């Protein structure tokens, strides 16, 4: 049975962090597991490059959107290589063959009468790249429920998709195929949403050009999510080898996504496919989100986890192991740096590393040729079926539990059989442990590809490849052992935790020491100052000193209330660049939310605005 697994395609607006790495590592592990089972496997990842968000960011950086996208696409490729990701293809939505397939999908939907022309008027959140109904927004201030930033009012000609026709077919799909949306709590959410009835949706935009043109209507670009979702299909069109992964009815097609984008994948995507008359995927699996040391991950907090940093400090496989073992796939979880080191020492250095190391140590010390017996004393076959069931059910953490039962069992076996006693059958005891280690090296390969190979090399097996391993009676000629996972001692642990500590926390510690009224550079660094361009200004009703401004920060827009109405007429402000405090907690002033502060001279009466004397792009940091 062919197995096709995909990650979401990542926006080229951000460098890869632990959230992106997690989805990709999970997919990699599942892809490698299915290869181990001897299946034909295709694993796809890539980047999502069109849309208003990227167009604006490129404009602010004064480069073309394509140049902007290139930089991030390269960063993703390099990160996946460093994290041992075994993707078979990397798709970019700016690839011409993808763009052609998106247009083909549009034509198929159009031919089936599911698209009509109209005019859209409503709210749009650029960071989400989605429309919101008034009811969904947070008040006051018309804020996006996800980004807590003001959405924009959009009024433009648009094509619509008859999503409303798919309420019933989708409910039937979820009913007939409970495995379509997983885990069950996400399925319930999706079913409840669809049961409320679906409304037709806008699927083209006319106010910017960075996207795939609507066939026959070059002023329209196709809605970025329709374009992006289509990648899973279009990547299977570009080689004969890839086609069966979508076309063969026995193929299992799995889209792994974060919980925030489940609706796009479990509602819109199957509806688009039904409208085009194309086959559906088998499963949309939504995983949870990581917090970091108990806090939401955010650039402002300075706690964004760079997977490459952890991987270079402790090892790629140790990082992969931790995120796969720490939480079940589905619920949210917390990445705690101290727990990362604790688990590394207990499970990798101690349980597994030491098992291999002590066994090889004894083989060399006693100068014997270890040979395993015909029957396995550890219950490998049962553990392997638990392992397989767990991975078939998308539960890598459970599969690792099954492996660790074997690892711990083998350590107990050595303690009980005491091969150091001269009268013990040493060659057989140690041979059995080494044969178990051989099987383990294969079972662990999907999780820790590099260390598994190192383990096989130490067992004297070179890069032995096998499909699903099985216990064998055999002899070994291992090489001298070096620890697979060197222990992290207390000094090194202190050093690592210090290095990984978010900058914000370091600044707080400095603050508690300062007592003469002066502040340290770190403390000053806590203030996130940015260049902001004023895009609109209007009076706040019944407040003669206040203006409500919307400012452009490059990546996003913010609404801010400023006490400058007596010094500036609103229309004179548009286009001005000012210095902006970007990490101020939001405050509500006269019923209007203010999400930051612009710097100005003066006290109660403002005398002048801060300014930047060169043409610097919005969003640039000020120090
Ligand atoms: N471009 C869209 C996906 C289009 S797929 C047709 C997108 N990109 S993204 O780069 O913003 O996010 C990609 C994935 O990263 C999402 O699945 C999201 O859930 C995941 N994560 C982002 N932050 C995360 C955490 N803190 N924790 C876990 N995953 C998180 O959405």
XYZ file of C-alpha atoms and ligand atoms in Angstrom:
654
model
C 0.000 0.000 0.000
C 1.563 3.363 -0.995
C 1.949 5.829 1.851
C 1.980 9.581 1.146
C 2.663 11.998 3.986
C 2.856 15.789 3.901
C 3.754 18.640 6.252
C 1.968 21.982 5.954
C 3.913 24.210 3.598
C 5.535 26.904 5.704
C 5.102 30.629 5.187
C 8.245 32.334 3.988
C 7.796 35.008 6.625
C 9.616 33.345 9.453
C 12.730 31.270 10.030
C 12.068 27.669 11.090
C 11.391 27.237 14.822
C 10.520 24.317 17.067
C 6.841 24.356 15.953
C 7.739 23.879 12.294
C 10.483 21.416 13.200
C 8.055 19.340 15.267
C 5.538 18.748 12.459
C 8.353 17.957 10.066
C 10.119 15.548 12.452
C 6.837 13.722 13.161
C 6.246 13.294 9.415
C 9.827 12.174 8.892
C 9.486 9.529 11.606
C 6.255 8.218 10.099
C 7.745 8.210 6.591
C 10.815 6.299 7.793
C 8.623 3.841 9.718
C 6.543 3.037 6.627
C 9.750 2.570 4.624
C 10.921 0.165 7.327
C 7.686 -1.765 6.784
C 8.704 -2.115 3.144
C 5.980 0.171 1.800
C 6.481 2.615 -1.030
C 6.569 6.021 0.621
C 6.473 9.614 -0.540
C 7.146 12.448 1.871
C 6.536 16.058 0.875
C 7.302 19.385 2.490
C 7.769 22.895 1.104
C 6.984 26.584 1.356
C 3.878 28.762 0.982
C 5.034 31.867 -0.868
C 2.119 33.827 -2.307
C -0.367 36.224 -0.703
C -0.694 39.676 0.714
C 1.432 39.021 3.810
C 4.534 38.068 1.796
C 3.891 40.823 -0.772
C 3.850 43.436 2.011
C 6.888 42.078 3.779
C 8.885 42.042 0.543
C 7.799 45.594 -0.192
C 8.970 46.721 3.234
C 12.314 44.982 2.662
C 12.579 46.593 -0.794
C 13.061 43.282 -2.619
C 10.802 41.356 -4.978
C 8.490 38.812 -3.322
C 10.367 36.040 -5.096
C 13.721 37.260 -3.743
C 12.164 37.494 -0.322
C 10.810 33.949 -0.602
C 14.123 32.536 -1.870
C 15.911 33.444 1.326
C 13.418 31.646 3.557
C 12.940 28.674 1.249
C 16.711 28.168 1.497
C 16.575 28.449 5.289
C 13.889 25.740 5.418
C 15.820 23.456 3.097
C 18.990 23.843 5.162
C 17.178 23.237 8.445
C 15.527 20.062 7.191
C 18.858 18.783 5.981
C 20.437 19.450 9.358
C 17.546 17.702 11.144
C 17.920 14.579 8.948
C 14.580 15.063 7.248
C 14.176 12.528 4.451
C 11.635 14.346 2.254
C 11.371 13.079 -1.320
C 10.349 16.443 -2.735
C 10.269 20.109 -1.704
C 7.493 22.160 -3.248
C 7.351 25.938 -3.517
C 4.038 27.490 -4.495
C 5.973 29.677 -6.930
C 7.097 26.578 -8.883
C 5.577 26.956 -12.382
C 4.254 23.370 -12.457
C 2.422 23.971 -9.183
C 0.908 27.199 -10.508
C -0.326 25.343 -13.594
C -2.019 22.685 -11.440
C -3.710 25.340 -9.296
C -5.196 26.828 -12.467
C -6.229 23.369 -13.586
C -8.033 22.875 -10.292
C -9.768 26.217 -10.713
C -10.939 25.240 -14.212
C -12.221 21.873 -12.964
C -14.163 23.582 -10.147
C -15.497 26.176 -12.566
C -16.569 23.553 -15.101
C -18.550 21.829 -12.370
C -20.444 25.056 -11.679
C -19.043 25.654 -8.209
C -17.587 29.141 -8.817
C -19.482 32.416 -9.419
C -18.554 36.093 -9.630
C -19.560 38.662 -7.034
C -18.244 41.406 -4.812
C -16.741 40.816 -1.423
C -17.088 43.184 1.460
C -15.796 42.120 4.810
C -12.915 41.713 7.202
C -9.537 40.215 6.351
C -6.606 39.343 8.600
C -3.370 39.505 6.609
C -1.177 37.451 9.014
C -3.841 34.649 8.925
C -4.609 35.243 5.237
C -8.298 34.693 5.949
C -11.652 36.420 6.076
C -13.572 36.846 9.310
C -17.227 37.520 9.944
C -18.087 40.394 12.275
C -19.241 37.853 14.868
C -15.837 36.178 14.960
C -13.895 39.387 15.717
C -12.913 40.552 19.192
C -14.367 43.860 20.305
C -13.645 46.661 20.800
C -11.336 47.379 17.906
C -12.350 44.653 15.368
C -9.446 42.445 16.357
C -8.454 39.112 14.790
C -9.199 36.410 17.424
C -5.846 34.765 16.684
C -3.442 37.670 16.316
C -5.306 40.163 18.514
C -4.604 42.829 15.894
C -7.112 44.919 13.924
C -8.348 43.250 10.753
C -8.734 45.229 7.533
C -11.940 46.092 5.749
C -11.826 44.696 2.215
C -14.230 45.637 -0.561
C -13.408 44.256 -3.966
C -14.641 42.187 -6.888
C -14.201 38.528 -6.131
C -15.038 35.024 -7.268
C -16.953 32.873 -4.815
C -16.873 29.146 -4.179
C -20.202 27.417 -3.438
C -18.984 25.988 -0.146
C -22.593 25.988 1.126
C -23.355 23.062 -1.205
C -20.820 20.902 0.623
C -22.284 20.963 4.136
C -24.043 17.631 3.647
C -21.350 15.838 1.609
C -18.752 16.792 4.212
C -20.897 15.564 7.108
C -21.343 12.273 5.246
C -17.585 12.051 4.720
C -16.860 12.489 8.461
C -19.583 9.948 9.286
C -18.446 7.321 6.823
C -14.723 7.843 7.469
C -14.149 8.605 11.127
C -10.415 8.343 10.409
C -10.619 11.378 8.093
C -10.110 13.891 10.905
C -7.976 12.854 13.861
C -7.697 12.904 16.829
C -11.339 12.489 17.887
C -11.616 15.821 19.728
C -10.617 17.663 16.545
C -13.129 15.640 14.543
C -15.870 16.692 16.970
C -14.880 20.336 16.585
C -14.917 20.111 12.809
C -18.262 18.292 12.701
C -19.824 20.868 15.044
C -18.547 23.694 12.830
C -19.867 22.157 9.616
C -23.227 21.257 11.219
C -23.872 24.955 11.746
C -24.017 25.226 7.945
C -21.303 26.503 5.614
C -21.405 29.788 3.726
C -19.985 30.418 0.277
C -16.449 31.766 0.428
C -14.454 34.339 -1.504
C -11.639 32.633 -3.427
C -9.993 35.441 -5.388
C -8.516 38.872 -4.668
C -8.044 41.893 -6.896
C -6.195 44.437 -4.761
C -2.742 42.887 -5.108
C -1.032 40.710 -7.694
C 1.270 38.318 -5.812
C -0.434 35.001 -6.553
C -1.634 32.634 -9.245
C -3.847 34.461 -11.786
C -7.442 33.261 -12.181
C -7.659 31.610 -15.633
C -9.262 34.085 -18.042
C -9.373 36.874 -15.415
C -5.826 38.135 -15.013
C -6.861 40.948 -12.630
C -7.798 38.318 -10.047
C -5.324 36.196 -8.118
C -6.454 32.896 -6.616
C -6.984 32.971 -2.833
C -3.690 31.992 -1.215
C -5.152 29.095 0.807
C -6.687 27.456 -2.266
C -3.315 27.843 -3.986
C -1.438 26.508 -0.931
C -3.688 23.506 -0.229
C -3.397 22.442 -3.838
C 0.343 21.784 -3.296
C -0.345 18.333 -1.859
C -1.932 17.310 -5.128
C 0.225 19.284 -7.549
C 3.419 17.727 -6.171
C 2.083 14.340 -7.246
C 1.606 15.583 -10.816
C 5.213 16.410 -11.449
C 6.670 12.956 -11.897
C 5.375 9.581 -12.951
C 6.855 8.146 -9.836
C 4.732 10.479 -7.659
C 1.387 10.113 -9.450
C 0.208 6.815 -7.900
C 0.486 8.372 -4.440
C -2.649 10.357 -5.254
C -4.239 8.250 -7.975
C -3.968 4.727 -6.574
C -7.154 4.189 -4.523
C -5.237 2.012 -2.056
C -2.778 4.832 -1.265
C -2.922 6.188 2.287
C -2.650 9.985 2.093
C -1.927 11.746 5.374
C -1.774 15.507 5.918
C -0.109 16.320 9.240
C -1.004 19.834 10.436
C -1.090 22.000 13.553
C -4.438 22.458 15.307
C -4.676 26.090 14.137
C -5.084 25.128 10.489
C -7.416 22.154 10.842
C -10.426 23.957 9.340
C -8.610 24.747 6.114
C -7.543 21.129 5.764
C -10.561 19.219 7.028
C -13.329 21.451 5.615
C -12.151 23.637 2.728
C -9.652 21.237 1.155
C -11.994 18.217 0.790
C -14.738 20.576 -0.465
C -12.377 21.997 -3.135
C -11.409 18.462 -4.153
C -15.040 17.319 -4.320
C -15.815 20.372 -6.444
C -12.978 19.527 -8.834
C -14.003 15.863 -8.866
C -10.596 14.735 -7.608
C -9.853 12.011 -5.007
C -9.710 12.911 -1.306
C -6.872 12.345 1.185
C -7.300 9.632 3.839
C -6.497 11.508 7.035
C -5.954 14.993 8.352
C -4.144 14.673 11.680
C -3.903 17.798 13.850
C -1.241 18.022 16.534
C -1.061 20.468 19.423
C 1.128 23.475 20.047
C 4.321 23.776 22.066
C 4.758 26.303 24.810
C 8.291 27.023 25.989
C 9.148 26.616 29.679
C 5.447 27.175 30.404
C 5.032 30.280 28.244
C 3.664 31.003 24.823
C 6.497 31.158 22.309
C 6.954 34.675 20.961
C 9.582 36.877 19.399
C 8.831 39.591 21.935
C 9.449 37.257 24.861
C 12.706 36.206 23.204
C 11.936 32.529 23.857
C 11.596 31.214 20.300
C 13.355 27.856 20.225
C 15.803 27.429 17.367
C 15.989 23.679 16.739
C 19.428 23.994 15.161
C 20.884 25.535 18.288
C 19.663 22.676 20.504
C 20.710 20.121 17.916
C 24.221 21.521 17.709
C 24.543 21.683 21.509
C 23.182 18.226 22.378
C 22.746 16.353 19.080
C 20.101 16.252 16.369
C 18.831 12.854 17.419
C 18.546 13.859 21.060
C 16.334 16.758 19.998
C 14.230 14.552 17.718
C 13.882 11.954 20.472
C 12.791 14.507 23.041
C 10.005 16.116 21.026
C 8.702 12.729 19.896
C 8.814 11.189 23.389
C 7.794 14.127 25.570
C 4.156 14.469 24.487
C 1.597 12.294 22.726
C 0.767 13.493 19.220
C -2.400 15.575 19.512
C -2.525 17.586 22.735
C -0.500 20.724 23.463
C 2.801 20.274 25.263
C 5.514 22.207 26.991
C 9.144 22.232 25.927
C 11.112 22.569 29.123
C 14.853 22.990 28.679
C 15.721 21.357 31.973
C 13.432 18.398 31.255
C 15.183 18.035 27.891
C 18.527 17.503 29.644
C 16.916 15.304 32.324
C 15.348 12.979 29.764
C 18.560 12.906 27.743
C 20.599 11.769 30.743
C 18.049 9.257 32.038
C 16.847 7.638 28.834
C 19.521 8.199 26.204
C 22.777 8.339 28.170
C 21.721 5.892 30.898
C 19.143 3.423 29.615
C 20.113 3.053 25.961
C 23.665 4.400 25.726
C 24.808 2.516 28.772
C 23.185 -0.732 27.620
C 25.281 -0.689 24.457
C 28.375 0.609 26.166
C 28.492 -1.802 29.099
C 27.768 -4.781 26.826
C 30.505 -3.917 24.343
C 32.835 -3.118 27.245
C 32.379 -6.656 28.607
C 32.786 -8.280 25.192
C 36.192 -6.618 24.848
C 37.189 -7.172 28.428
C 36.488 -10.914 28.283
C 37.722 -11.288 24.697
C 34.770 -13.462 23.636
C 32.732 -13.883 20.455
C 29.162 -13.225 21.542
C 26.423 -15.269 19.860
C 22.669 -14.975 20.377
C 20.441 -17.962 21.067
C 17.685 -19.161 18.735
C 14.917 -17.999 21.029
C 14.614 -14.463 22.208
C 14.432 -13.915 25.968
C 13.063 -10.324 25.689
C 9.680 -10.623 23.972
C 10.779 -8.732 20.861
C 7.871 -9.859 18.656
C 5.223 -8.610 21.123
C 7.008 -5.306 21.641
C 7.274 -4.879 17.888
C 3.576 -5.338 17.410
C 2.904 -2.685 20.107
C 5.409 -0.438 18.341
C 3.742 -0.958 14.949
C 0.232 -0.425 16.295
C 1.321 2.821 17.940
C 2.842 4.186 14.747
C -0.086 3.041 12.604
C -2.219 5.085 15.003
C 0.099 8.125 14.771
C 1.472 7.736 18.296
C 5.280 7.977 18.137
C 5.575 8.488 21.901
C 3.832 5.155 22.541
C 6.073 3.391 20.047
C 9.079 4.710 21.981
C 7.535 3.400 25.210
C 7.400 -0.071 23.650
C 11.068 0.223 22.639
C 12.067 1.384 26.113
C 10.345 -1.643 27.700
C 12.870 -3.702 25.735
C 15.797 -1.455 26.675
C 14.965 -1.591 30.372
C 14.265 -5.325 30.145
C 17.733 -5.877 28.678
C 19.415 -3.873 31.448
C 17.592 -5.983 34.047
C 18.547 -9.160 32.141
C 22.238 -8.239 32.375
C 21.932 -7.470 36.098
C 20.198 -10.803 36.724
C 22.342 -12.995 34.467
C 25.554 -11.405 35.798
C 27.884 -12.150 32.870
C 30.820 -10.974 35.011
C 30.556 -14.229 36.993
C 33.097 -16.640 35.489
C 30.605 -19.552 35.498
C 27.960 -17.625 33.505
C 27.354 -18.392 29.784
C 28.843 -15.008 28.850
C 28.937 -15.430 25.103
C 25.223 -16.200 24.992
C 24.120 -13.541 27.492
C 26.048 -10.794 25.743
C 25.125 -12.173 22.316
C 21.438 -11.958 23.226
C 21.826 -8.364 24.321
C 23.703 -7.468 21.142
C 21.057 -9.112 18.971
C 18.436 -7.084 20.810
C 20.527 -3.960 20.162
C 20.647 -4.842 16.470
C 16.833 -5.043 16.334
C 16.582 -1.846 18.384
C 18.873 -0.011 15.984
C 16.343 -0.680 13.228
C 13.294 0.175 15.331
C 14.939 3.410 16.417
C 15.990 4.434 12.943
C 12.765 6.369 12.208
C 13.322 8.385 15.406
C 17.102 8.740 15.551
C 18.513 7.948 12.108
C 22.092 9.026 12.740
C 22.598 7.441 16.174
C 20.969 4.211 14.944
C 23.582 3.934 12.244
C 26.322 4.692 14.768
C 24.897 1.946 16.972
C 24.991 -0.588 14.126
C 28.564 0.420 13.328
C 29.571 -0.281 16.955
C 27.876 -3.684 16.766
C 30.131 -4.402 13.781
C 27.233 -4.470 11.320
C 28.259 -1.577 9.084
C 25.193 -0.017 7.547
C 23.145 -3.221 7.507
C 19.798 -2.433 5.904
C 16.754 -4.479 6.554
C 13.023 -4.236 6.216
C 11.086 -5.137 9.383
C 13.754 -6.830 11.543
C 13.322 -10.164 13.325
C 15.255 -11.962 16.027
C 18.093 -14.111 14.703
C 20.659 -16.518 16.135
C 23.989 -14.999 15.059
C 27.435 -14.013 16.233
C 28.954 -10.560 16.509
C 32.372 -8.982 16.117
C 31.812 -5.513 17.545
C 34.197 -2.568 17.460
C 35.407 -0.876 20.682
C 32.642 1.280 22.138
C 32.486 5.030 22.487
C 29.448 6.401 24.335
C 26.535 6.956 21.932
C 25.079 9.649 24.173
C 27.758 11.175 26.446
C 26.300 12.149 29.795
C 25.683 15.857 30.442
C 27.238 16.589 33.834
C 26.125 19.341 36.206
C 28.631 21.933 34.971
C 27.727 21.393 31.340
C 24.038 21.449 32.255
C 24.457 24.824 33.945
C 26.315 26.157 30.958
C 23.672 24.942 28.501
C 20.727 26.258 30.513
C 22.434 29.623 30.756
C 23.014 29.667 27.024
C 19.402 28.731 26.242
C 17.874 31.180 28.692
C 15.658 33.718 26.879
C 17.173 37.213 26.764
C 14.129 38.709 28.443
C 14.684 36.651 31.576
C 18.344 37.678 31.617
C 17.233 41.309 31.483
C 14.838 40.795 34.399
C 17.637 39.367 36.506
C 19.808 42.402 35.717
C 16.972 44.696 36.694
C 16.716 43.272 40.177
C 20.398 44.123 40.740
C 20.244 47.737 39.545
C 19.409 50.117 42.387
C 20.810 53.531 41.471
C 18.129 54.480 38.969
C 20.299 53.706 35.972
C 19.445 50.827 33.685
C 21.633 48.264 32.000
C 21.952 47.774 28.245
C 20.008 44.520 28.652
C 17.164 46.335 30.372
C 17.050 48.974 27.678
C 17.113 46.143 25.128
C 13.779 44.976 26.532
C 12.086 47.887 24.800
C 11.328 46.839 21.258
C 11.626 50.071 19.269
C 10.683 50.009 15.604
C 10.257 52.300 12.643
C 6.513 52.608 11.967
C 4.789 54.239 9.026
C 1.471 55.921 9.721
C -1.092 54.584 7.246
C -4.247 56.199 8.595
C -5.249 58.694 11.287
C -8.659 59.727 12.580
C -9.999 61.539 15.635
C -11.229 59.547 18.628
C -14.817 60.668 19.240
C -15.293 62.848 22.344
C -11.555 63.057 23.104
C -10.071 66.283 21.804
C -6.433 65.315 22.401
C -6.559 61.808 20.940
C -6.083 60.377 17.476
C -6.554 56.765 16.447
C -3.679 55.753 14.128
C -2.974 52.616 12.164
C 0.738 52.070 11.669
C 2.603 49.706 9.365
C 5.385 47.673 11.023
C 6.408 45.737 7.924
C 5.184 42.334 9.098
C 1.948 43.638 10.542
C -0.240 46.646 11.186
C -1.145 48.000 14.610
C -3.756 50.336 15.918
C -2.564 52.923 18.407
C -4.129 55.788 20.305
C -1.886 58.881 20.528
C -2.385 62.177 22.403
C -1.286 64.323 19.471
C -4.586 65.682 18.117
C -3.837 69.230 19.260
C -0.450 69.325 17.539
C -1.246 67.494 14.280
C -4.186 67.390 11.901
C -4.896 63.721 11.025
C -4.364 64.138 7.270
C -0.839 65.569 7.786
C 0.292 62.387 9.515
C -0.312 59.772 6.832
C 2.978 58.568 5.348
C 5.130 59.900 8.242
C 7.655 57.511 9.766
C 7.938 57.564 13.543
C 9.600 55.584 16.316
C 7.240 53.042 17.825
C 7.319 50.972 21.029
C 6.244 47.582 19.716
C 6.219 45.420 22.841
C 4.021 47.494 25.109
C 1.085 45.635 26.681
C -2.152 46.713 24.929
C -4.293 49.265 26.782
C -7.816 50.495 26.149
C -8.039 54.287 25.983
C -11.527 55.801 25.757
C -12.870 52.456 24.574
C -10.289 52.092 21.802
C -7.534 49.513 22.015
C -4.009 50.863 21.699
C -1.357 48.321 20.755
C 1.855 50.210 21.318
C 3.043 53.791 21.575
C 4.640 56.300 19.260
C 7.453 58.404 20.693
C 6.888 62.170 20.801
C 8.479 65.171 22.507
C 6.659 67.142 25.174
C 4.752 66.428 28.364
C 1.006 66.804 28.717
C 1.147 68.899 25.532
C 2.901 67.256 22.609
C 5.424 69.473 20.812
C 6.717 67.182 18.061
C 6.863 63.622 16.818
C 9.956 61.431 16.729
C 11.242 60.980 13.197
C 13.792 59.005 11.188
C 15.882 61.125 8.842
C 16.461 58.454 6.183
C 14.077 56.365 4.090
C 14.126 53.274 6.323
C 11.563 50.431 5.780
C 8.759 50.068 8.348
C 9.518 47.427 10.975
C 13.270 48.187 11.134
C 14.609 47.926 14.675
C 15.687 51.134 16.421
C 18.473 50.958 19.028
N 1.281 28.323 5.248
C 0.351 27.815 6.180
C 0.079 26.343 5.917
C -0.430 26.038 4.541
S -0.616 24.334 4.286
C -1.426 24.201 2.855
C 0.882 27.973 7.609
N 2.201 28.124 7.734
S 2.978 28.411 9.104
O 4.356 28.508 8.730
O 2.408 29.542 9.762
O 2.726 27.248 10.086
C 3.030 25.945 9.787
C 2.794 24.989 10.926
O 3.578 25.299 12.072
C 1.353 24.897 11.378
O 0.960 23.534 11.322
C 1.388 25.364 12.813
O 0.458 24.684 13.591
C 2.815 24.986 13.214
N 3.244 25.731 14.396
C 3.551 27.059 14.499
N 3.853 27.336 15.818
C 3.742 26.212 16.564
C 4.003 25.865 17.910
N 4.363 26.752 18.838
N 3.891 24.543 18.250
C 3.579 23.567 17.314
N 3.330 23.866 16.059
C 3.263 25.176 15.670
O 0.106 27.916 8.529
